[in-house]
PDB file of C-alpha atoms in Angstrom:
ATOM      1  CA  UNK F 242      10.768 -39.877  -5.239  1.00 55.00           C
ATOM      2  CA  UNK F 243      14.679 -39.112  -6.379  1.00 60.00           C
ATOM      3  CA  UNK F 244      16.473 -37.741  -4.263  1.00 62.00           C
ATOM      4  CA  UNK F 245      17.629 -34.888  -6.458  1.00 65.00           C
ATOM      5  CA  UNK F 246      13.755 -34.391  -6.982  1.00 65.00           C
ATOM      6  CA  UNK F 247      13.001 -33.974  -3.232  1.00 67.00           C
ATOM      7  CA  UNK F 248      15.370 -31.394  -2.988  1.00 73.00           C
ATOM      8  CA  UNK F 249      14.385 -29.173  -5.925  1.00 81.00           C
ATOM      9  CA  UNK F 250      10.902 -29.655  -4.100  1.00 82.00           C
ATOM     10  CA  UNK F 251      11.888 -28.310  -0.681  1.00 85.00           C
ATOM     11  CA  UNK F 252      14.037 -25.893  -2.496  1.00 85.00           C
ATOM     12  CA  UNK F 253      11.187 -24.091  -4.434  1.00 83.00           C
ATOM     13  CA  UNK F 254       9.333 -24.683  -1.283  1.00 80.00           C
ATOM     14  CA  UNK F 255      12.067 -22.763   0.738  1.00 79.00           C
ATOM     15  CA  UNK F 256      12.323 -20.062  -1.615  1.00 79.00           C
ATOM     16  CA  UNK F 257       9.100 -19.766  -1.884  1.00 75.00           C
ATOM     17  CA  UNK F 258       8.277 -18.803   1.896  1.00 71.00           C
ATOM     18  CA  UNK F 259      11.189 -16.116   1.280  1.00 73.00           C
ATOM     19  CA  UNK F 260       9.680 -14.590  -0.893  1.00 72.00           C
ATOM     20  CA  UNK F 261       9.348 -10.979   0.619  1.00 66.00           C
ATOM     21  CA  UNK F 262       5.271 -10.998  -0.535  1.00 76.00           C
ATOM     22  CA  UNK F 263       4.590 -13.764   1.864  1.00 73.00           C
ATOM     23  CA  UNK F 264       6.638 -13.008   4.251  1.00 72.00           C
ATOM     24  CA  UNK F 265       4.789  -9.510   4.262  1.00 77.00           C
ATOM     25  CA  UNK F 266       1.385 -11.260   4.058  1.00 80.00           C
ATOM     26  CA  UNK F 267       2.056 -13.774   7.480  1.00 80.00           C
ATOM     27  CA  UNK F 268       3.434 -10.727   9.455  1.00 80.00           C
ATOM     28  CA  UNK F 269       0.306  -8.505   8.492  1.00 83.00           C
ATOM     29  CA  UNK F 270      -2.231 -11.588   9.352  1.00 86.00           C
ATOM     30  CA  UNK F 271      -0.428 -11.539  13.076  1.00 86.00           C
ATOM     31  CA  UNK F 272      -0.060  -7.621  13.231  1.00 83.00           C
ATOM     32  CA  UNK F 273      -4.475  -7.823  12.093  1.00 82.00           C
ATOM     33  CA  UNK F 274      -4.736 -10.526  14.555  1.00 85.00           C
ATOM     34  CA  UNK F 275      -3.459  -8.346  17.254  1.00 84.00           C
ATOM     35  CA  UNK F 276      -4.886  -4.971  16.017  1.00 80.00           C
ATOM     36  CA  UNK F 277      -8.383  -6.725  15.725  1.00 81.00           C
ATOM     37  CA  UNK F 278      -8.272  -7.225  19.575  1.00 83.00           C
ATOM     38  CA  UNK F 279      -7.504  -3.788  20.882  1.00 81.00           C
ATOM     39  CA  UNK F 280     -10.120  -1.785  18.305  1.00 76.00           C
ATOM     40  CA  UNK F 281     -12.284  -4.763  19.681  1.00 77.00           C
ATOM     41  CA  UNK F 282     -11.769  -2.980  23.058  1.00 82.00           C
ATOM     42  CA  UNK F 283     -12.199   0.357  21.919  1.00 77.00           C
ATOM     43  CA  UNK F 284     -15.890  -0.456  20.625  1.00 73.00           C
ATOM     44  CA  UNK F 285     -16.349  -2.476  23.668  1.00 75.00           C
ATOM     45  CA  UNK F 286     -15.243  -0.213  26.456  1.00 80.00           C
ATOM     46  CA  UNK F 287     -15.613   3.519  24.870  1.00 79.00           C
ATOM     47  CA  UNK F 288     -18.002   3.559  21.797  1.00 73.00           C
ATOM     48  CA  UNK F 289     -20.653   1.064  23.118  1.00 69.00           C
ATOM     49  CA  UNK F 290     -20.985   2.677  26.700  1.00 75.00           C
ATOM     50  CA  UNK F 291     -21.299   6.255  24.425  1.00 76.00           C
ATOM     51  CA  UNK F 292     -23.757   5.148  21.785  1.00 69.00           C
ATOM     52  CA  UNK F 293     -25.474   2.955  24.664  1.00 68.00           C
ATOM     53  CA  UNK F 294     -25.595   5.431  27.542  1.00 75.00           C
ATOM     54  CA  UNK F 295     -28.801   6.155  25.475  1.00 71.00           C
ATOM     55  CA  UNK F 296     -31.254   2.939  26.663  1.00 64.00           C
ATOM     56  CA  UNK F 297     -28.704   0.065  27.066  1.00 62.00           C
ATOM     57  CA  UNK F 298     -24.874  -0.661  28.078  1.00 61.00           C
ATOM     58  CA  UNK F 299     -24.554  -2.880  25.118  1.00 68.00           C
ATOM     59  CA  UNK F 300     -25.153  -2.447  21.477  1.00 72.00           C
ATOM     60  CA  UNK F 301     -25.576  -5.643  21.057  1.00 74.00           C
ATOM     61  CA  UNK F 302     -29.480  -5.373  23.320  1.00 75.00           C
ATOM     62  CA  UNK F 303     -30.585  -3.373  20.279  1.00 79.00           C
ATOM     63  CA  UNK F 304     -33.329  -5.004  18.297  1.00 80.00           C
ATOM     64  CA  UNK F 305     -36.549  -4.569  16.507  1.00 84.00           C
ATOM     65  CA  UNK F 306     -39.259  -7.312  16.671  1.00 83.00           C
ATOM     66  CA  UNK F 307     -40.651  -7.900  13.278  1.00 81.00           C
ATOM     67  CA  UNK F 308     -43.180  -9.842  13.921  1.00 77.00           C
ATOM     68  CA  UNK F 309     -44.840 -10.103  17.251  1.00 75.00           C
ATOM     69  CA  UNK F 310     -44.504 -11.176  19.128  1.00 81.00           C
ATOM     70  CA  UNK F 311     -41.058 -11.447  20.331  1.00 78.00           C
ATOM     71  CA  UNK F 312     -39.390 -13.086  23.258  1.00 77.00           C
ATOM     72  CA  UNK F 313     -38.336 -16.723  24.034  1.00 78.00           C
ATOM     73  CA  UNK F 314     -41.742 -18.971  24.499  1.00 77.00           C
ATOM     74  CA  UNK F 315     -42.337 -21.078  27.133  1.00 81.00           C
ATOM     75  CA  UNK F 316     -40.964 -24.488  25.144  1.00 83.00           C
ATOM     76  CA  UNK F 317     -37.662 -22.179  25.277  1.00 75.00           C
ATOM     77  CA  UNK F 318     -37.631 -21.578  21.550  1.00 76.00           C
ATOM     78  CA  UNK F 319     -37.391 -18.023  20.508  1.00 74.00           C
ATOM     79  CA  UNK F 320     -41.331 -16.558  19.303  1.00 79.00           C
ATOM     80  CA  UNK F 321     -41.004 -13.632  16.065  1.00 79.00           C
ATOM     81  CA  UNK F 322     -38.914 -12.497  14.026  1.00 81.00           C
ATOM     82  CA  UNK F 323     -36.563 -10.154  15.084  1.00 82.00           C
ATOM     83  CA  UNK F 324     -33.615  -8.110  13.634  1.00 85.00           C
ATOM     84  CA  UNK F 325     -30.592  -7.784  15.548  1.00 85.00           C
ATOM     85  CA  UNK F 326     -29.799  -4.447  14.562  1.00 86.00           C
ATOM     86  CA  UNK F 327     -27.394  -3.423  17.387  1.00 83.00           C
ATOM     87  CA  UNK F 328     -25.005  -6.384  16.375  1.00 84.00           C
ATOM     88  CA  UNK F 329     -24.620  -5.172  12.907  1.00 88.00           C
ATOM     89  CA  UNK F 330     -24.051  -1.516  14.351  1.00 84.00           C
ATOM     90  CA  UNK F 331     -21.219  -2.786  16.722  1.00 79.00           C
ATOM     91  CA  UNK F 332     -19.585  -4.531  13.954  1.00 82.00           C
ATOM     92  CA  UNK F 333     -19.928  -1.725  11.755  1.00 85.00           C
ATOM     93  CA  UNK F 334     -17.876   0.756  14.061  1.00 80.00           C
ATOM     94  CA  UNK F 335     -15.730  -1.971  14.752  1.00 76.00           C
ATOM     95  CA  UNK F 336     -15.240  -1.784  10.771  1.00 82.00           C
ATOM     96  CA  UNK F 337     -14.771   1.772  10.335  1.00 84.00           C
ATOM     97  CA  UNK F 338     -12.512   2.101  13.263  1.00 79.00           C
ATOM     98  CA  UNK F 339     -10.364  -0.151  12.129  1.00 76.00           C
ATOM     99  CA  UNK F 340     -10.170   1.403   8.613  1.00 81.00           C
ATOM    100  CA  UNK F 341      -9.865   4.504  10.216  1.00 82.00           C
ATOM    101  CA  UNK F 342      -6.931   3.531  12.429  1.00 76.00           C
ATOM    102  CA  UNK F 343      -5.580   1.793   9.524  1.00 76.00           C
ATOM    103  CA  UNK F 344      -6.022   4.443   6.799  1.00 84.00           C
ATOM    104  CA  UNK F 345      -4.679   7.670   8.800  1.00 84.00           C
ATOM    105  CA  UNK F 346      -1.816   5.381  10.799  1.00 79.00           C
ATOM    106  CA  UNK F 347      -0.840   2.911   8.058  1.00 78.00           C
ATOM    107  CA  UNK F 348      -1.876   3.936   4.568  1.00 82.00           C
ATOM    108  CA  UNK F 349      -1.173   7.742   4.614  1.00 88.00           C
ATOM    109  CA  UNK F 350       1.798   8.251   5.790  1.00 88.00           C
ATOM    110  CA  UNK F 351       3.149   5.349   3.464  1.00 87.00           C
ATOM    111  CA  UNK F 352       1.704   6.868   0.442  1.00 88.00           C
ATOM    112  CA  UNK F 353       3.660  10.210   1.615  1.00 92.00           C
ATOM    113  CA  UNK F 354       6.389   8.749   2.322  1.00 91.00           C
ATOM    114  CA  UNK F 355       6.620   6.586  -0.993  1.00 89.00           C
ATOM    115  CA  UNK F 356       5.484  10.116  -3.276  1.00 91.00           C
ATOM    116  CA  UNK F 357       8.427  12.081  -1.617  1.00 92.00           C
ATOM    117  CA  UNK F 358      10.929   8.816  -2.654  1.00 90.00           C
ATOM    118  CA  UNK F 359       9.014   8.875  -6.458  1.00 89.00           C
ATOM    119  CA  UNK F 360       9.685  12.948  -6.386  1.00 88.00           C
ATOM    120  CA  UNK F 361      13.706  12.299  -4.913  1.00 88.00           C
ATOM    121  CA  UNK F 362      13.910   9.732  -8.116  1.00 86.00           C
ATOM    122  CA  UNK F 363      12.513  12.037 -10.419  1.00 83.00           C
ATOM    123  CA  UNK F 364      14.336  14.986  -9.880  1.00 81.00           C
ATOM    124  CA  UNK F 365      17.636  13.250  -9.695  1.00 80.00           C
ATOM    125  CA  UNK F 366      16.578  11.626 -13.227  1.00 79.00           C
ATOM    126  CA  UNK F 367      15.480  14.847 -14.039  1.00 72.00           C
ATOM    127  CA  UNK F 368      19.240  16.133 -13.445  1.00 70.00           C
ATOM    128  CA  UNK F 369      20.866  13.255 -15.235  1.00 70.00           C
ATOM    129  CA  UNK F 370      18.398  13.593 -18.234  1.00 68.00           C
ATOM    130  CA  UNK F 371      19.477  17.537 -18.315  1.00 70.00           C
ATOM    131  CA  UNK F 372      23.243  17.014 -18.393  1.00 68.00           C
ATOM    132  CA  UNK F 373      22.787  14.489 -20.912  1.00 68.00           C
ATOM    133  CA  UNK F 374      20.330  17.150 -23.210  1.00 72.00           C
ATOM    134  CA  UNK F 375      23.183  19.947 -22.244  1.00 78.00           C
ATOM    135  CA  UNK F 376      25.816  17.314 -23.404  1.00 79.00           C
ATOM    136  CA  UNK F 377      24.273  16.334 -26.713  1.00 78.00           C
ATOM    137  CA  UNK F 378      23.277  20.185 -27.498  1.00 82.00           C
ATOM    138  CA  UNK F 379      26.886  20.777 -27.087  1.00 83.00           C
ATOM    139  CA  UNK F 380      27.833  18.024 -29.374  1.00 84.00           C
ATOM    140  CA  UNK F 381      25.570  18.759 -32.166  1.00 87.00           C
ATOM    141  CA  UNK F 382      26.883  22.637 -32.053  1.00 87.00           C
ATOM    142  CA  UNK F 383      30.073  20.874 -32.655  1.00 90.00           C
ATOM    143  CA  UNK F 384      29.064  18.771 -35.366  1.00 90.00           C
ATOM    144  CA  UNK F 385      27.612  21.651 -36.926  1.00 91.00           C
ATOM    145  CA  UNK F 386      30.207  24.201 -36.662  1.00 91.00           C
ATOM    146  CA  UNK F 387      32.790  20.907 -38.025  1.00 91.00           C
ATOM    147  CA  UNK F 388      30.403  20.818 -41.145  1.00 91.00           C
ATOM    148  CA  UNK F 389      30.372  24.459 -42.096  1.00 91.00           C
ATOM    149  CA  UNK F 390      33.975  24.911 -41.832  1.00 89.00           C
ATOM    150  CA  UNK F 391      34.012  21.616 -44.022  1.00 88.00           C
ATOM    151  CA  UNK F 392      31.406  23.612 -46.585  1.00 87.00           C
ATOM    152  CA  UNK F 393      32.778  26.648 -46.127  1.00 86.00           C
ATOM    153  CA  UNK F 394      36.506  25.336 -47.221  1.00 75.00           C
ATOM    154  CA  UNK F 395      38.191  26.933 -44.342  1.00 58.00           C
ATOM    155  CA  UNK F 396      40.151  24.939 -41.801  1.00 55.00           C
ATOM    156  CA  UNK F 397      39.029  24.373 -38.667  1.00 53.00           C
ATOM    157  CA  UNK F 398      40.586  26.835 -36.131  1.00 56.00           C
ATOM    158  CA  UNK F 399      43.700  25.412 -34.887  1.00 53.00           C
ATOM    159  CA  UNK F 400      43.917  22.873 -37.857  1.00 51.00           C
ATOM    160  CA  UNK F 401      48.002  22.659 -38.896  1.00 50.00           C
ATOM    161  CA  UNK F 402      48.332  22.306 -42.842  1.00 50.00           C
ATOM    162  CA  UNK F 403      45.660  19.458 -43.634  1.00 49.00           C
ATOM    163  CA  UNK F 404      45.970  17.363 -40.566  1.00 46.00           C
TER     164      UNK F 404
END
């Protein structure tokens, strides 16, 4: 490979990994990494104990045998069918305490904060667009005054002897 060639390579690769998207992206993975590990706690330490304080400690002992019977036989393979029920509620508050925390803490207050920028843009465009409609109104009353003083035969007012 050229040498010229290996540069435009690393170059685009370089440029690439600036890109402010992907930067974005790797700092959200860590920042998810880190969040996933103290809502992880939260279900662990507050919600399980709550929802569990009504048979078990841990969500994850909640399950229905569905078919009998269940247990682990004596070969030390598990006997039945069951459905693991508790798991998939653990993960489930896991999921919509994260969303939660992420929504109200994350999402909302950007989306405020990016509708009171759009608003700041629109009324100063609003402003500009106004002087400029104020401007041309005042331009065309000109125009029109200059053409029926043309019409008219009169001179404009302060017009010297044809000039």
């Amino acid at each position: 490979m050229s040498e010229k060639k290996k540069e435009s390579v690393l170059a685009g690769f370089k440029a690439f990994l600036m890109r402010g998207n992907v930067v974005d992206l790797a700092v959200a993975v860590v920042i998810g990494a880190a969040f996933t590990n103290i809502v992880n706690s939260v279900v662990k330490g507050i919600i399980s104990p709550v929802v569990g304080a009504v048979g078990t400690q841990s969500l994850d002992n909640y399950r229905s045998c569905l078919k009998a019977p269940c247990g682990i036989g004596a070969n030390g393979q598990p006997t039945g069918v069951e459905i693991l029920w508790g798991s998939v509620l653990n993960a489930t508050l896991t999921f919509v305490i994260t969303a939660a925390v992420v929504y109200f803490l994350m999402v909302l207050p950007m989306a405020k904060y990016l509708a009171r920028q759009e608003a700041r843009r629109k009324a100063r465009q609003g402003v500009q667009e106004t002087m400029e409609i104020t401007e041309l109104e005042v331009l065309k009353e000109i125009r029109d005054a200059l053409v029926t003083q043309r019409v008219n035969g009169a001179a404009p007012t302060g017009a010297r002897d044809g000039f």
